[in-house]
Amino acid sequence: MIARSLFREEHEIFRSSVRKFVEREIVPFHAQWEHDGVVPRELWLKAGAEGLLCCTVPEEYGGLGLDYLFDVVVFEEVWRVGASGPGFLIHTDLVATYILSFGTDEQRRHWLPKMVRGDAIGSLGMTEPHAGSDLKAIRTKAVRNGDEFVINGQKVFISNGQLCDVLVLAAKTDSAAGAKGVTLFLVESDRPGFAKGRNLEKLGMKAQDTSELFFQDVRVPASNMLGQEGQGFGHMMTKLAQERLAQAIRSATVCEAVIEWTVDYTAQRKAFGQTIADFQNTQFKLAELDTLATMARVYTDKCIELFMAGRLDPVDAAKAKMFVCETHCKVVDECLQLFGGWGYMWEYPIARAYADARIVKIAGGSIEIMKMIISRELFKNHVGKVQ
Ligand SMILES: Cc1cc2nc3c(=O)[nH]c(=O)nc-3n(C[C@H](O)[C@H](O)[C@H](O)COP(=O)(O)OP(=O)(O)OC[C@H]3O[C@@H](n4cnc5c(N)ncnc54)[C@H](O)[C@@H]3O)c2cc1C
């Protein structure tokens, strides 16, 4: 066994308290939240009170100023039980990080303490109905009018979209300037003209609210701009490695959990007078999957280490996302097979894990986009020679 070496005693103490929180406040209610299509706000407040949100936010902005591994512990413990409803990762790892990295002191002081407490829930608004992978093609516009910007447009597939209080919005401030015309804004969801549309029905992640958002003449003060005008695309690019790492952390964790469930199930379930685990097919299959899961974990942990040292580059992060997310989908599929018909029943966590898994090859940069990033690096010295 290659033991994990990232975490220290304080992280493990924190992990056991997060695990208790998850078992107490999430596991018993998750099935109901799947019917509701959303988790209750109260959960966010409880998570905030327990110190589970935005662990790295410095004390001066209401946080605990802990290292990134505390956030990792929260993500892992939530994913370990297959709880795909609470959108803590987007809130903590993306929205709070954007505000910390690009926000003014005033913006940080206004939003971060609320986000740490779970009083304000964050979303990231990039994707539009006609523009996902090709973010430069977004059409939502923010037009300057004196000291304000007037926003018109729409977003889709926005995680935490029904619950969100603050949205990091990508909009065009100069339609003719391509990537250089994209600017980020902090938009409060109670601004006139900001409408939350449908909570979209999805294949999986049913307790997670994923929404359309509409903007009709939404006025925000220029002080709501996040980072520099025209630099939004560049700002987003600097955060992609972190976003992809988070997806790999999720997938590595799910792989391990699902293999554990499958070992337990196949060791009990009988067919032809023996357990399913007695069949060599089961043993070999799980041996293969466990090997892949170990590779996924070791590579992901290496990327966490690099990220914390400020040295995780976008290509290594893309490799993490591609390999670990593909492994995730393979593991849930092949483990479900070993559950037989019960694996197809929603009451079994493996069925939910299977439905939840599919998105990891699409959202936050699809597998194909990861391949583009990796191959671009491979051929960087052959520009013009390779199509
Ligand atoms: C559940 C869920 C949650 C999400 N949460 C958020 C969120 O919180 N905020 C947000 O902004 N977005 C969110 N998204 C959007 C997500 O990031 C996009 O769906 C994703 O980036 C892909 O964009 P698209 O759906 O427009 O697909 P498209 O870009 O239309 O791609 C369609 C297919 O074409 C492939 N493709 C595209 N370009 C190329 C290329 N150059 N070469 C080869 N193949 C290519 C893609 O890989 C994909 O297979 C979420 C999506 C889902 C489903």
XYZ file of C-alpha atoms and ligand atoms in Angstrom:
440
model
C 0.000 0.000 0.000
C 1.292 3.456 -0.854
C 0.192 5.363 2.237
C -0.991 8.914 1.724
C 1.556 11.322 3.128
C -0.065 14.723 2.614
C -2.118 14.995 5.761
C -0.910 15.791 9.259
C -2.510 15.008 12.589
C -4.589 18.211 12.596
C -6.082 17.303 9.218
C -7.020 13.837 10.475
C -8.646 15.281 13.608
C -10.589 17.650 11.362
C -11.467 14.717 9.080
C -13.079 12.789 11.899
C -15.238 15.781 12.859
C -16.228 16.358 9.199
C -17.072 12.656 8.892
C -19.362 12.878 11.917
C -21.018 15.990 10.473
C -21.594 14.259 7.145
C -23.028 11.128 8.796
C -25.291 13.223 11.013
C -26.382 16.141 8.824
C -26.179 14.842 5.262
C -26.475 11.061 4.902
C -29.920 10.639 6.537
C -31.491 13.411 4.429
C -29.840 13.101 1.047
C -32.541 10.908 -0.522
C -35.188 13.500 0.362
C -33.047 16.290 -1.107
C -32.858 14.293 -4.340
C -36.651 14.516 -4.526
C -36.513 18.216 -3.682
C -33.815 18.882 -6.290
C -31.925 21.048 -3.814
C -30.367 20.921 -0.351
C -31.791 23.187 2.362
C -30.133 26.489 3.207
C -30.012 25.309 6.774
C -27.369 22.751 5.780
C -25.126 25.565 4.559
C -25.536 27.414 7.848
C -24.705 24.279 9.815
C -21.675 23.588 7.624
C -20.567 27.204 8.108
C -20.976 26.988 11.882
C -18.882 23.808 11.889
C -16.055 25.505 9.904
C -16.532 23.407 6.768
C -16.846 26.227 4.228
C -13.956 28.147 2.686
C -11.364 26.849 5.159
C -8.499 28.799 3.567
C -10.097 32.240 3.826
C -7.826 34.334 6.075
C -8.972 35.397 9.531
C -9.213 39.066 8.509
C -12.019 38.029 6.129
C -13.840 35.917 8.685
C -12.206 32.588 7.885
C -9.902 30.237 9.718
C -6.908 30.817 7.453
C -6.183 27.088 7.198
C -4.249 25.364 4.445
C -5.841 23.885 1.317
C -5.757 20.359 2.767
C -8.615 21.287 5.108
C -10.786 22.081 2.075
C -9.631 18.793 0.530
C -10.743 16.915 3.643
C -14.244 18.418 3.365
C -14.544 17.551 -0.344
C -13.316 14.000 0.262
C -15.626 13.327 3.179
C -18.693 14.576 1.329
C -17.815 12.552 -1.786
C -16.870 9.453 0.216
C -20.554 8.902 1.012
C -21.670 9.817 -2.508
C -23.381 13.033 -1.344
C -23.559 14.900 -4.631
C -26.111 17.470 -3.427
C -24.177 20.003 -1.358
C -22.373 22.362 -3.738
C -19.636 23.202 -1.257
C -16.870 22.688 -3.774
C -18.044 25.387 -6.192
C -18.655 27.791 -3.311
C -15.343 27.179 -1.543
C -12.924 26.193 -4.237
C -14.111 28.474 -6.998
C -16.223 31.425 -5.883
C -14.366 32.227 -2.645
C -11.045 31.680 -4.404
C -11.991 34.068 -7.204
C -12.965 36.720 -4.682
C -9.771 36.199 -2.703
C -7.564 36.276 -5.779
C -9.152 39.079 -7.800
C -11.421 40.954 -5.381
C -10.808 44.342 -3.850
C -10.438 44.552 -0.102
C -13.997 45.881 0.063
C -15.383 42.984 -1.979
C -13.534 40.476 0.194
C -14.761 42.090 3.399
C -18.309 42.153 2.107
C -18.621 38.591 0.793
C -16.093 36.282 2.376
C -17.316 36.368 6.011
C -20.842 35.607 4.787
C -19.586 32.792 2.586
C -17.583 31.292 5.441
C -20.719 31.306 7.626
C -22.917 29.871 4.869
C -25.032 33.056 4.961
C -24.236 33.751 1.320
C -24.001 30.952 -1.240
C -21.764 31.388 -4.266
C -22.121 30.298 -7.902
C -19.943 30.598 -10.954
C -21.694 31.787 -14.110
C -19.715 31.067 -17.257
C -21.641 28.627 -19.447
C -24.400 29.835 -21.771
C -26.852 27.820 -23.877
C -24.670 28.189 -26.991
C -21.219 28.488 -25.351
C -19.621 26.043 -22.926
C -16.214 24.734 -23.991
C -15.751 27.791 -26.195
C -16.054 30.396 -23.462
C -14.870 33.210 -25.701
C -18.190 32.868 -27.526
C -20.340 33.957 -24.574
C -22.918 36.604 -25.447
C -24.000 37.979 -22.064
C -23.111 41.660 -22.223
C -22.213 44.239 -19.611
C -22.390 47.754 -21.012
C -20.919 50.660 -19.096
C -23.326 53.444 -18.214
C -21.613 56.063 -16.049
C -20.638 54.434 -12.782
C -22.667 51.342 -13.547
C -22.736 48.361 -15.885
C -25.989 47.139 -17.389
C -26.078 43.374 -17.845
C -28.209 41.476 -20.349
C -28.017 37.812 -21.251
C -28.382 34.348 -19.833
C -26.452 31.496 -18.276
C -27.209 27.789 -18.040
C -26.139 24.717 -16.039
C -25.176 26.894 -13.075
C -24.456 24.846 -9.954
C -26.027 26.279 -6.767
C -28.083 28.352 -9.203
C -31.327 28.238 -7.218
C -29.668 28.913 -3.884
C -27.105 31.430 -5.028
C -26.782 34.822 -3.366
C -23.705 35.935 -5.235
C -22.661 35.000 -8.723
C -19.248 35.381 -10.293
C -20.441 36.271 -13.760
C -18.435 36.243 -16.979
C -19.758 38.851 -19.429
C -18.589 40.600 -22.565
C -17.661 44.224 -22.022
C -16.263 44.472 -25.549
C -17.910 42.169 -28.070
C -15.285 42.839 -30.728
C -12.283 41.981 -28.568
C -12.714 38.167 -28.283
C -11.093 36.803 -25.124
C -9.894 40.319 -24.231
C -13.486 41.507 -24.119
C -14.516 39.269 -21.190
C -14.879 40.797 -17.726
C -15.922 39.212 -14.418
C -18.539 40.730 -12.112
C -19.940 39.954 -8.706
C -23.704 40.014 -9.116
C -26.079 39.823 -6.157
C -29.033 37.574 -6.951
C -31.557 40.041 -5.492
C -30.761 42.754 -8.039
C -33.785 43.803 -10.125
C -33.714 42.008 -13.485
C -31.803 38.966 -12.144
C -34.117 35.946 -12.519
C -33.510 32.349 -11.548
C -35.018 30.082 -14.156
C -35.670 26.352 -14.083
C -33.914 24.041 -11.697
C -32.849 21.686 -14.465
C -33.711 17.988 -14.303
C -30.539 15.967 -14.605
C -29.379 12.416 -15.162
C -27.640 12.424 -11.789
C -26.577 14.753 -8.977
C -30.256 15.125 -8.299
C -29.973 16.964 -4.994
C -27.732 19.619 -6.575
C -29.572 22.664 -7.924
C -28.359 23.333 -11.446
C -30.097 26.259 -13.062
C -30.730 28.700 -15.790
C -30.117 32.321 -14.854
C -31.447 35.350 -16.747
C -30.316 38.970 -16.729
C -32.500 41.717 -18.038
C -31.091 45.215 -17.615
C -29.432 44.230 -14.366
C -27.565 47.275 -13.079
C -24.445 46.782 -10.994
C -22.067 49.487 -9.790
C -18.664 49.477 -11.497
C -17.252 48.560 -8.087
C -18.822 45.097 -8.602
C -16.278 44.362 -11.291
C -14.077 41.461 -10.162
C -10.496 41.947 -11.283
C -9.641 44.062 -14.293
C -11.872 45.055 -17.184
C -11.162 42.833 -20.181
C -9.073 40.430 -18.069
C -11.887 38.038 -17.136
C -10.784 35.316 -19.509
C -7.217 35.494 -18.237
C -8.453 35.423 -14.623
C -10.526 32.315 -15.363
C -7.558 30.612 -17.022
C -5.426 31.069 -13.906
C -8.007 29.146 -11.869
C -8.544 26.229 -14.224
C -5.764 24.060 -12.781
C -7.327 24.360 -9.322
C -10.787 23.583 -10.690
C -9.499 20.502 -12.478
C -7.587 19.332 -9.461
C -10.787 19.535 -7.405
C -12.546 17.325 -9.931
C -9.739 14.789 -9.700
C -9.998 14.824 -5.897
C -13.692 14.095 -6.198
C -13.167 11.261 -8.667
C -10.274 9.638 -6.796
C -12.416 9.602 -3.658
C -15.455 8.120 -5.364
C -13.325 5.363 -6.932
C -12.104 4.243 -3.528
C -15.551 4.406 -1.935
C -17.238 2.472 -4.717
C -14.599 -0.283 -4.665
C -15.083 -0.602 -0.904
C -18.875 -0.928 -1.301
C -18.357 -3.538 -4.000
C -15.920 -5.627 -1.968
C -18.410 -5.647 0.924
C -21.357 -6.518 -1.299
C -19.683 -9.271 -3.314
C -18.292 -10.862 -0.157
C -21.884 -11.326 1.087
C -23.934 -11.996 -2.011
C -24.199 -15.617 -3.117
C -24.740 -17.344 -6.457
C -24.147 -20.962 -7.463
C -23.378 -21.890 -3.862
C -20.556 -19.409 -3.376
C -20.131 -15.689 -2.887
C -19.782 -13.415 -5.909
C -16.341 -12.565 -4.493
C -15.348 -16.227 -4.850
C -15.511 -15.967 -8.635
C -12.117 -15.255 -10.093
C -13.754 -12.757 -12.453
C -14.801 -10.647 -9.456
C -11.389 -10.828 -7.841
C -9.542 -9.968 -11.056
C -11.938 -7.171 -11.949
C -11.620 -5.572 -8.522
C -7.852 -6.027 -8.594
C -7.708 -4.129 -11.903
C -9.999 -1.363 -10.685
C -8.196 -0.996 -7.385
C -4.887 -0.652 -9.223
C -6.332 2.127 -11.355
C -7.799 3.787 -8.259
C -4.392 3.722 -6.570
C -2.715 5.292 -9.621
C -5.447 7.932 -9.657
C -4.974 8.696 -5.969
C -1.187 8.873 -6.085
C -1.190 11.182 -9.116
C -3.915 13.362 -7.588
C -2.031 13.667 -4.303
C 1.090 14.658 -6.225
C -0.939 17.371 -7.954
C -2.280 18.584 -4.594
C 1.312 18.845 -3.360
C 2.338 20.783 -6.483
C -0.703 23.038 -6.201
C 0.117 23.895 -2.607
C 3.662 24.759 -3.662
C 2.258 27.008 -6.433
C 3.666 24.686 -9.114
C 0.681 22.832 -10.576
C 0.651 23.643 -14.262
C -2.440 23.425 -16.485
C -1.117 20.416 -18.415
C -0.542 18.266 -15.335
C -3.936 19.363 -14.005
C -5.530 18.394 -17.319
C -3.880 14.971 -17.110
C -5.255 14.557 -13.586
C -8.739 15.472 -14.668
C -8.644 13.275 -17.769
C -7.191 10.144 -16.192
C -8.925 10.272 -12.836
C -12.342 11.198 -14.225
C -12.185 8.471 -16.874
C -11.129 6.015 -14.172
C -14.068 7.181 -12.063
C -16.565 6.370 -14.829
C -14.951 2.989 -15.515
C -14.908 2.036 -11.829
C -18.579 2.852 -11.185
C -19.659 1.089 -14.353
C -17.723 -2.093 -13.685
C -18.558 -2.152 -9.964
C -22.244 -1.720 -10.746
C -21.983 -4.839 -12.915
C -20.866 -6.823 -9.882
C -24.004 -5.748 -8.006
C -26.212 -7.281 -10.713
C -29.811 -6.014 -10.772
C -29.518 -4.430 -7.345
C -26.858 -2.159 -8.742
C -29.474 -0.674 -11.023
C -31.814 0.164 -8.122
C -31.787 3.759 -6.921
C -31.891 2.610 -3.303
C -28.340 1.321 -3.743
C -25.605 3.996 -3.545
C -23.821 2.385 -6.481
C -26.768 3.282 -8.758
C -26.587 6.907 -7.664
C -22.810 6.923 -8.040
C -23.228 5.654 -11.591
C -25.680 8.424 -12.488
C -23.592 11.068 -10.728
C -20.381 9.985 -12.446
C -21.228 10.830 -16.032
C -20.856 14.556 -15.553
C -17.190 14.346 -14.593
C -16.185 13.823 -18.213
C -18.129 16.936 -19.261
C -18.236 19.750 -16.700
C -15.353 22.008 -15.746
C -13.629 21.296 -19.066
C -14.567 18.154 -20.984
C -12.242 15.208 -21.557
C -11.758 16.392 -25.138
C -10.651 19.830 -23.939
C -8.178 18.141 -21.556
C -6.764 16.199 -24.509
C -6.409 19.431 -26.473
C -4.423 21.026 -23.634
C -2.144 18.011 -23.284
C -1.552 17.564 -27.009
C -0.933 21.293 -27.532
C 1.957 21.004 -25.089
C 3.269 17.877 -26.862
C 3.330 19.626 -30.230
C 4.326 23.089 -29.046
C 7.649 22.936 -30.916
C 5.943 21.916 -34.133
C 3.543 24.824 -34.515
C 2.496 25.168 -38.116
C 3.634 21.648 -38.991
C 0.771 19.828 -37.235
C -2.911 20.582 -37.899
C -24.330 19.327 -13.860
C -23.568 20.450 -14.482
C -23.056 21.457 -13.666
C -22.392 22.528 -14.247
N -21.991 23.574 -13.457
C -21.542 24.701 -14.058
C -21.328 25.888 -13.287
O -21.507 25.902 -12.046
N -20.927 27.010 -13.928
C -20.719 27.027 -15.282
O -20.362 28.082 -15.792
N -20.900 25.931 -16.033
C -21.333 24.768 -15.453
N -21.554 23.657 -16.211
C -21.275 23.700 -17.649
C -20.107 22.831 -18.077
O -18.887 23.361 -17.657
C -20.226 22.695 -19.613
O -21.319 21.831 -19.846
C -18.967 22.167 -20.248
O -17.939 23.127 -20.184
C -19.177 21.763 -21.717
O -19.789 22.796 -22.430
P -21.120 22.506 -23.314
O -22.071 21.778 -22.442
O -21.559 23.769 -23.924
O -20.644 21.498 -24.431
P -20.005 21.903 -25.845
O -18.946 22.899 -25.637
O -21.100 22.215 -26.793
O -19.333 20.529 -26.280
C -20.068 19.445 -26.859
C -19.075 18.317 -27.139
O -18.112 18.779 -28.099
C -16.809 18.604 -27.573
N -15.932 19.692 -28.006
C -16.104 21.031 -27.840
N -15.068 21.704 -28.356
C -14.216 20.776 -28.860
C -12.962 20.848 -29.527
N -12.357 22.011 -29.759
N -12.374 19.681 -29.923
C -12.974 18.490 -29.686
N -14.159 18.364 -29.060
C -14.775 19.488 -28.635
C -16.988 18.634 -26.053
O -15.906 17.991 -25.409
C -18.297 17.893 -25.902
O -18.044 16.498 -25.937
C -22.188 22.564 -15.648
C -22.673 21.524 -16.454
C -23.383 20.493 -15.887
C -23.971 19.455 -16.797
